[in-house]
């Protein structure tokens, strides 16, 4: 069953995409973005070696065609396949326009932590480190708080950061932030959310740039 919070975040993230872009979707909420973009509008890339990803109906699932999260995907018209080395060469060579990533934490300098939790046996490096270096624009999609109600947008990450590169856009169920000239800006409130709610649930310092 679809999670309405996650779907709302994914729907808003899709609005950031532009005609003709090559877009890599990370694991979790980012995979839902595919439901809200026209397949001829952008070209979806998965780092395990496919360009031209689209949704697939249950009756058409091929167990050999999966994305990096091991979820079944479909082939858009003109889709292409390549090995993992070529896929990462695309990423590192700057040929991916947008990467949409899930995170565990993000700090007020828009640096993310998304691959390790101290003290827990979690190995999740994946392609995020490469995408943060190689993608031209990076969008984060995440719930605003953790399951225990603590802010995930912190003054400083206390989990290992994934890269020193700052992301460009942060989208949660409460708000949209953009990192501009070295500062985090609140640029949009999600529907039925007020500024006080965002302030109460955000540890990081940010500039109110609401129009």
JSON list of N, CA and C in Angstrom, two decimals, residues 3 37 70 160 181 207:
[
{"chain": "A", "resi": 3, "resn": "UNK", "atom": "N", "xyz": [2.45, 4.78, 0.64]},
{"chain": "A", "resi": 3, "resn": "UNK", "atom": "CA", "xyz": [2.57, 5.68, 1.78]},
{"chain": "A", "resi": 3, "resn": "UNK", "atom": "C", "xyz": [2.32, 7.10, 1.29]},
{"chain": "A", "resi": 37, "resn": "UNK", "atom": "N", "xyz": [6.68, 11.16, -13.46]},
{"chain": "A", "resi": 37, "resn": "UNK", "atom": "CA", "xyz": [7.28, 11.79, -14.63]},
{"chain": "A", "resi": 37, "resn": "UNK", "atom": "C", "xyz": [6.83, 11.05, -15.87]},
{"chain": "A", "resi": 70, "resn": "UNK", "atom": "N", "xyz": [17.09, -3.66, -6.57]},
{"chain": "A", "resi": 70, "resn": "UNK", "atom": "CA", "xyz": [16.63, -5.03, -6.83]},
{"chain": "A", "resi": 70, "resn": "UNK", "atom": "C", "xyz": [15.12, -5.11, -7.04]},
{"chain": "A", "resi": 160, "resn": "UNK", "atom": "N", "xyz": [28.32, 9.12, 9.66]},
{"chain": "A", "resi": 160, "resn": "UNK", "atom": "CA", "xyz": [29.37, 9.41, 8.68]},
{"chain": "A", "resi": 160, "resn": "UNK", "atom": "C", "xyz": [28.80, 10.04, 7.41]},
{"chain": "A", "resi": 181, "resn": "UNK", "atom": "N", "xyz": [24.52, 29.74, -2.28]},
{"chain": "A", "resi": 181, "resn": "UNK", "atom": "CA", "xyz": [25.64, 30.57, -1.81]},
{"chain": "A", "resi": 181, "resn": "UNK", "atom": "C", "xyz": [26.06, 30.22, -0.39]},
{"chain": "A", "resi": 207, "resn": "UNK", "atom": "N", "xyz": [17.61, 30.10, 6.24]},
{"chain": "A", "resi": 207, "resn": "UNK", "atom": "CA", "xyz": [17.10, 31.43, 5.90]},
{"chain": "A", "resi": 207, "resn": "UNK", "atom": "C", "xyz": [15.70, 31.27, 5.33]}
]
